[in-house]
mmCIF file of C-alpha atoms in Angstrom:
data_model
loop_
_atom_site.group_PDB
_atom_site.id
_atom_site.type_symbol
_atom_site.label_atom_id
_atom_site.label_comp_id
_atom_site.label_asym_id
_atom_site.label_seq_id
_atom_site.Cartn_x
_atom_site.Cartn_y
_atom_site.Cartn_z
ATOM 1 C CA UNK A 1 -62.413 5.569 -24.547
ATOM 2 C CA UNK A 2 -58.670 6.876 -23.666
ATOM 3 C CA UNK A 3 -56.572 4.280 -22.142
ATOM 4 C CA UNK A 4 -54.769 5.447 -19.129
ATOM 5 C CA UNK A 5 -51.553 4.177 -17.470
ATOM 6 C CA UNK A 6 -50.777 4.419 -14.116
ATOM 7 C CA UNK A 7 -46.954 4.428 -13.370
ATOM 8 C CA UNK A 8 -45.764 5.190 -10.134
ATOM 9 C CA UNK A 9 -43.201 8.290 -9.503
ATOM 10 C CA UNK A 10 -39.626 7.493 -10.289
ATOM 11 C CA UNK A 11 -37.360 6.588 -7.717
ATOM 12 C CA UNK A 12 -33.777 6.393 -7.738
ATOM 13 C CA UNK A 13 -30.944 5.224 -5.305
ATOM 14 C CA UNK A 14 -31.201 8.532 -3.672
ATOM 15 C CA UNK A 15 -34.837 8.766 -2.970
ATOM 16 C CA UNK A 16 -36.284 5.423 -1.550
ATOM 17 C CA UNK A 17 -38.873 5.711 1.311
ATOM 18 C CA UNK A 18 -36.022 5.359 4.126
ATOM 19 C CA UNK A 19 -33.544 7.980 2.465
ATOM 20 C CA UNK A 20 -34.692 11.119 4.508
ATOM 21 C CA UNK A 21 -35.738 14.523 2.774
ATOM 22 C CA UNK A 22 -31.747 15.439 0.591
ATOM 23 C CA UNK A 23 -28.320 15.380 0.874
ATOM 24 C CA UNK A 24 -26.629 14.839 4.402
ATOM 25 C CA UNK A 25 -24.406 17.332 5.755
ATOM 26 C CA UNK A 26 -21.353 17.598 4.381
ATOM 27 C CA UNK A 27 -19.621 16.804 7.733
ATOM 28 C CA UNK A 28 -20.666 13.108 7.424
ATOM 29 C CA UNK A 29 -19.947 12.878 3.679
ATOM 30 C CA UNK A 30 -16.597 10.828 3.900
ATOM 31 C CA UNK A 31 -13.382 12.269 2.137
ATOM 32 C CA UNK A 32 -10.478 11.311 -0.692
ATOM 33 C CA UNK A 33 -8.749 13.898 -2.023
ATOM 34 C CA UNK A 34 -5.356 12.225 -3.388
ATOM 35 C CA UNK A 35 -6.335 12.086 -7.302
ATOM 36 C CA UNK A 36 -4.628 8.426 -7.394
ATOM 37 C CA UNK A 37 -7.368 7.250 -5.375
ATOM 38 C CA UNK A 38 -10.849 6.254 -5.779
ATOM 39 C CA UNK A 39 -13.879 4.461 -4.292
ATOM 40 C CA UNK A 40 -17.109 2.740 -5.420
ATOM 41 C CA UNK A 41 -19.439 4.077 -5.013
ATOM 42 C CA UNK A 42 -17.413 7.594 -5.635
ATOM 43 C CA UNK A 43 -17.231 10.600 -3.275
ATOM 44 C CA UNK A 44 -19.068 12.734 -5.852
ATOM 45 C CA UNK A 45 -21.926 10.649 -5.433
ATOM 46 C CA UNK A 46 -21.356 10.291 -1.822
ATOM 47 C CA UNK A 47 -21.687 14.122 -1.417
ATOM 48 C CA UNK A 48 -25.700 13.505 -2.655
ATOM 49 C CA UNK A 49 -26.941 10.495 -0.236
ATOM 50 C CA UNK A 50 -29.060 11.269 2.528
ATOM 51 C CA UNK A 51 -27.060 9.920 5.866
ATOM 52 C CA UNK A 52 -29.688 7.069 6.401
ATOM 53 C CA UNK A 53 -27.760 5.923 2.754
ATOM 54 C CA UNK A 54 -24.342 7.076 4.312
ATOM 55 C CA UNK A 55 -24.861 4.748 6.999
ATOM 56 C CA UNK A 56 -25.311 1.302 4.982
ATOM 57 C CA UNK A 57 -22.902 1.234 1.907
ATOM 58 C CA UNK A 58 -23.084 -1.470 -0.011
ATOM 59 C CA UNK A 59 -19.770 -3.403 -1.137
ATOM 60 C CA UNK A 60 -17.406 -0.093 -0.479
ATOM 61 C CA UNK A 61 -14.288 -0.075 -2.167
ATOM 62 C CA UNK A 62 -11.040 1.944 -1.978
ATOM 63 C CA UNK A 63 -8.627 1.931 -4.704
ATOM 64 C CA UNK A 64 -5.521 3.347 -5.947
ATOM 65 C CA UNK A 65 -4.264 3.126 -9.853
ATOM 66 C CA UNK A 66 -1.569 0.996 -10.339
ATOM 67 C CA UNK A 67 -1.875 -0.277 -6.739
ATOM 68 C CA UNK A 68 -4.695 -2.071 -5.838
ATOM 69 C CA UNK A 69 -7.782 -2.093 -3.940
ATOM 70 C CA UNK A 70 -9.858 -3.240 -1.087
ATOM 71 C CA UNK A 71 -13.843 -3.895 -1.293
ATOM 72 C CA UNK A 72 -15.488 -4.922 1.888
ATOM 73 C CA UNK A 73 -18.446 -6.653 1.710
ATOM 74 C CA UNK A 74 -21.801 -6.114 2.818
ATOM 75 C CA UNK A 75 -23.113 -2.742 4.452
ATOM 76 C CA UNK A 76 -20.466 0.148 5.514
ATOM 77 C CA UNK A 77 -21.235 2.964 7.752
ATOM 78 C CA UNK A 78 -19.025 5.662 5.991
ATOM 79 C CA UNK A 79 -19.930 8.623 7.671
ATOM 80 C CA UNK A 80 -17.047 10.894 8.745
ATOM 81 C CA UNK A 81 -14.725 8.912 7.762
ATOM 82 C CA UNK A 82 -11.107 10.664 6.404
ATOM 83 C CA UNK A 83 -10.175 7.457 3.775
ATOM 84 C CA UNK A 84 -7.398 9.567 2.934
ATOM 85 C CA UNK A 85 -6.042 9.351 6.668
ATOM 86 C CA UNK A 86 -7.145 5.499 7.074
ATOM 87 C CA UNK A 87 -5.657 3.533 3.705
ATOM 88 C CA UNK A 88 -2.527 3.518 2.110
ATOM 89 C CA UNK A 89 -1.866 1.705 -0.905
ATOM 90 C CA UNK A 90 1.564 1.133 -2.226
ATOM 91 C CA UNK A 91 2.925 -1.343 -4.680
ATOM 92 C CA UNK A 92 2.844 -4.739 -2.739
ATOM 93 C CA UNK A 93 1.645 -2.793 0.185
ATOM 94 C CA UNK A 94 -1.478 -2.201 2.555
ATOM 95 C CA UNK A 95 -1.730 -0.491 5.407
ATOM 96 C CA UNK A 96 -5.199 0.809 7.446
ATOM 97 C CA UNK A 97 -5.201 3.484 10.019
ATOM 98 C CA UNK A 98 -1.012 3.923 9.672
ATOM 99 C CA UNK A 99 -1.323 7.004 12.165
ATOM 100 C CA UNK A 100 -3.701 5.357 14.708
ATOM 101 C CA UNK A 101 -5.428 2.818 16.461
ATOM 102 C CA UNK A 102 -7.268 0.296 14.414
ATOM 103 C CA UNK A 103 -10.534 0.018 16.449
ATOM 104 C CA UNK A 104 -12.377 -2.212 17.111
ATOM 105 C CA UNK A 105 -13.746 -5.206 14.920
ATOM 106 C CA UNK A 106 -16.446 -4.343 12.920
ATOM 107 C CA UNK A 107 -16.357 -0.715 13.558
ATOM 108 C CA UNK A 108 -15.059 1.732 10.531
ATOM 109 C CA UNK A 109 -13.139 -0.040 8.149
ATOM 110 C CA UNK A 110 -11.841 -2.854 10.941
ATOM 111 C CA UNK A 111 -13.872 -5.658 9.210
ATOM 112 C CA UNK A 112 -14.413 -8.162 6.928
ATOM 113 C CA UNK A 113 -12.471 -7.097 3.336
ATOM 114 C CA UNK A 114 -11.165 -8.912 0.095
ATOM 115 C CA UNK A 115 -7.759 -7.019 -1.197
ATOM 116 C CA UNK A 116 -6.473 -7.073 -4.254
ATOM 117 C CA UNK A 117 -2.439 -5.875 -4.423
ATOM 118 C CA UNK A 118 -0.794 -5.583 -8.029
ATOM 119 C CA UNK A 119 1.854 -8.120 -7.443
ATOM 120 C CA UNK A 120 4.223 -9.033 -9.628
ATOM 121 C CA UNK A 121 7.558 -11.546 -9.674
ATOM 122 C CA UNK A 122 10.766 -9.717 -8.799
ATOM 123 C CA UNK A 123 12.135 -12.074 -11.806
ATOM 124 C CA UNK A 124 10.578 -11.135 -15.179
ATOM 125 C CA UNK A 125 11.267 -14.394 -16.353
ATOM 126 C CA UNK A 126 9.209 -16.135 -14.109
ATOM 127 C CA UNK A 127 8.151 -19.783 -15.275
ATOM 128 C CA UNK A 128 5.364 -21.379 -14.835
ATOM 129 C CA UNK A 129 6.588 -23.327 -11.994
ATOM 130 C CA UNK A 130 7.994 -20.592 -10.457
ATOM 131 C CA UNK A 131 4.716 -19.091 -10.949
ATOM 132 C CA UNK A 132 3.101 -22.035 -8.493
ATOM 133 C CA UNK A 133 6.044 -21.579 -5.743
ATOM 134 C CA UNK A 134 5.353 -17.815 -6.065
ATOM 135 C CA UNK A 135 1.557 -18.708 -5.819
ATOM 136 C CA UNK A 136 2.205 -21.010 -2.952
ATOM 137 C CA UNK A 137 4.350 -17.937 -1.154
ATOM 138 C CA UNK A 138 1.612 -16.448 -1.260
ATOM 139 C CA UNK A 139 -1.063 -18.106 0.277
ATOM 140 C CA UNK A 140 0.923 -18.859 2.777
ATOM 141 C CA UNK A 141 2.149 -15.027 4.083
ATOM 142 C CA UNK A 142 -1.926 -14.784 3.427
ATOM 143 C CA UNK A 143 -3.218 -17.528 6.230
ATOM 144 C CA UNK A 144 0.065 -15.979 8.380
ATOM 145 C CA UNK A 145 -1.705 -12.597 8.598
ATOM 146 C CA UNK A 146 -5.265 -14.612 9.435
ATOM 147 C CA UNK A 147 -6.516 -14.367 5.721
ATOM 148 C CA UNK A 148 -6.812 -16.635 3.051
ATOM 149 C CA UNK A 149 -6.081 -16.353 -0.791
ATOM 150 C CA UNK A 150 -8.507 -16.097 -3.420
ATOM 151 C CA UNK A 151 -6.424 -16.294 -6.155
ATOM 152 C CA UNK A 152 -3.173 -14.866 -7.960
ATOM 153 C CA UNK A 153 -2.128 -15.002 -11.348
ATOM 154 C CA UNK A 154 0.911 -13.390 -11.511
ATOM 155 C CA UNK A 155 -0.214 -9.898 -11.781
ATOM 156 C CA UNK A 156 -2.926 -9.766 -9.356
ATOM 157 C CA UNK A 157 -3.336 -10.954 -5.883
ATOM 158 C CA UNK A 158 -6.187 -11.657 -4.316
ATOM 159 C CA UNK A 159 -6.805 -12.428 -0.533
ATOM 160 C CA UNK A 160 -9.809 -12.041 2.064
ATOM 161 C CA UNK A 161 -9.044 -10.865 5.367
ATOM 162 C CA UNK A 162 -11.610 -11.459 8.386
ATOM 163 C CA UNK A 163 -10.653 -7.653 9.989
ATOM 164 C CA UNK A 164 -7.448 -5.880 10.170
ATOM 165 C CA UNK A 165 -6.267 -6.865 13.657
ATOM 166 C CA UNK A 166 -5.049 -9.291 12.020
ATOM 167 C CA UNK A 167 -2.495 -7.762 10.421
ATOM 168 C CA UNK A 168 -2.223 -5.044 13.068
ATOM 169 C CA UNK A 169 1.401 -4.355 14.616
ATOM 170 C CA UNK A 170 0.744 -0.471 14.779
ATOM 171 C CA UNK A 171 -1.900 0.102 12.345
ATOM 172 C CA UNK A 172 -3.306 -2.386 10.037
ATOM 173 C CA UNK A 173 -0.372 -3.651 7.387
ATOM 174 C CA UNK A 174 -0.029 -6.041 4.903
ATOM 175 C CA UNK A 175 3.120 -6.884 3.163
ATOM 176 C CA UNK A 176 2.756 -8.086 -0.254
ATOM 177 C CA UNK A 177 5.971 -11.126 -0.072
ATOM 178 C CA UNK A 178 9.051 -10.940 1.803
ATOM 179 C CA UNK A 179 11.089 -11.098 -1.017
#
C-alpha cells in the first residue's frame, strides 16, 4: 500500500487566518522615500501586508546609515504614517514629529523606543578614562530627557526612552551630548 502524507497548505507571514483576503490599500501602507533611510520590516514588504498586519508591527525600526536608529518594541500600528515627515536622524541627533505635535502617548510613534545614535568623542584620542567620563555624560543627559542608557562603547549609544514627551520642547528631540 502507498503511504500518504498529509501536510497542511503553506502559510507565510502574509497569509495567517487573521490577515484578511491581500494587500491593503496603498493609502495605509506607510512611506520612506529618502534612500538614506530604512525600516525593519522594509516598506517593500510593507506594500504586501493585509492592514489587519499593518496594524500590529512587530519591533518596528527606523534607521538611517551612518546615523542611527530607533526600534520600538512590541506591536506598532503603522498605517498612514509619513516616517519621512515624523523622524529625523542626524549625527548625534533625534528628533520625532519636527513639524508637529507629538501626540499623544502611545499613539503613532509617541511610545516606548530604544535609540541607538552613532556617537563618537569630539577628541580622537580619547582614553579609556575619558571613555568612562564620556560614558558617564551620557547616561546622565539620558535619565535628563526621562530615559535611561543601555550601553555605549564609544561608537554607539544606546538609550531607552519611555515616549517622546519626554524629550518634547516642539517636537520630539534628542541631543546626542552638549559638547
Amino acid at each position: 500500500k502507498p503511504v500518504l502524507n498529509r501536510y497542511p497548505p503553506e502559510r507565510t507571514e502574509y497569509n495567517d487566518e487573521e490577515s484578511g483576503p491581500g494587500p491593503a490599500p496603498t493609502a495605509l501602507v506607510p512611506k520612506l522615500r529618502r534612500q538614506e533611510y530604512y525600516s525593519s520590516p522594509s516598506i517593500e514588504a510593507m506594500s504586501h501586508m493585509p492592514e489587519a498586519k499593518l496594524s500590529r508591527i512587530d519591533n518596528l525600526e527606523i534607521g538611517r546609515y551612518g546615523c542611527g536608529s530607533i526600534r520600538w518594541p512590541g506591536l506598532t500600528d503603522v498605517r498612514r504614517l509619513d516616517f519621512d515627515a515624523i523622524v529625523v536622524l542626524e549625527k548625534g541627533k533625534l528628533t520625532l514629529y519636527p513639524d508637529r505635535e507629538v501626540p499623544p502617548i502611545g499613539e503613532e510613534l509617541n511610545k516606548e523606543a530604544v535609540v541607538t545614535l552613532n556617537v563618537k568623542p569630539s577628541r580622537g584620542t580619547a582614553k579609556p578614562k575619558s571613555a568612562e567620563v564620556f560614558k558617564a555624560r551620557l547616561a546622565k543627559i539620558s535619565e535628563e530627557f526621562g530615559g535611561s542608557l543601555i550601553s555605549y562603547d564609544m561608537d554607539q549609544w544606546i538609550f531607552r526612552l519611555p515616549h517622546f514627551d519626554c524629550i518634547a520642547g516642539g517636537g520630539g528631540d534628542a541631543p546626542a551630548s552638549r559638547e
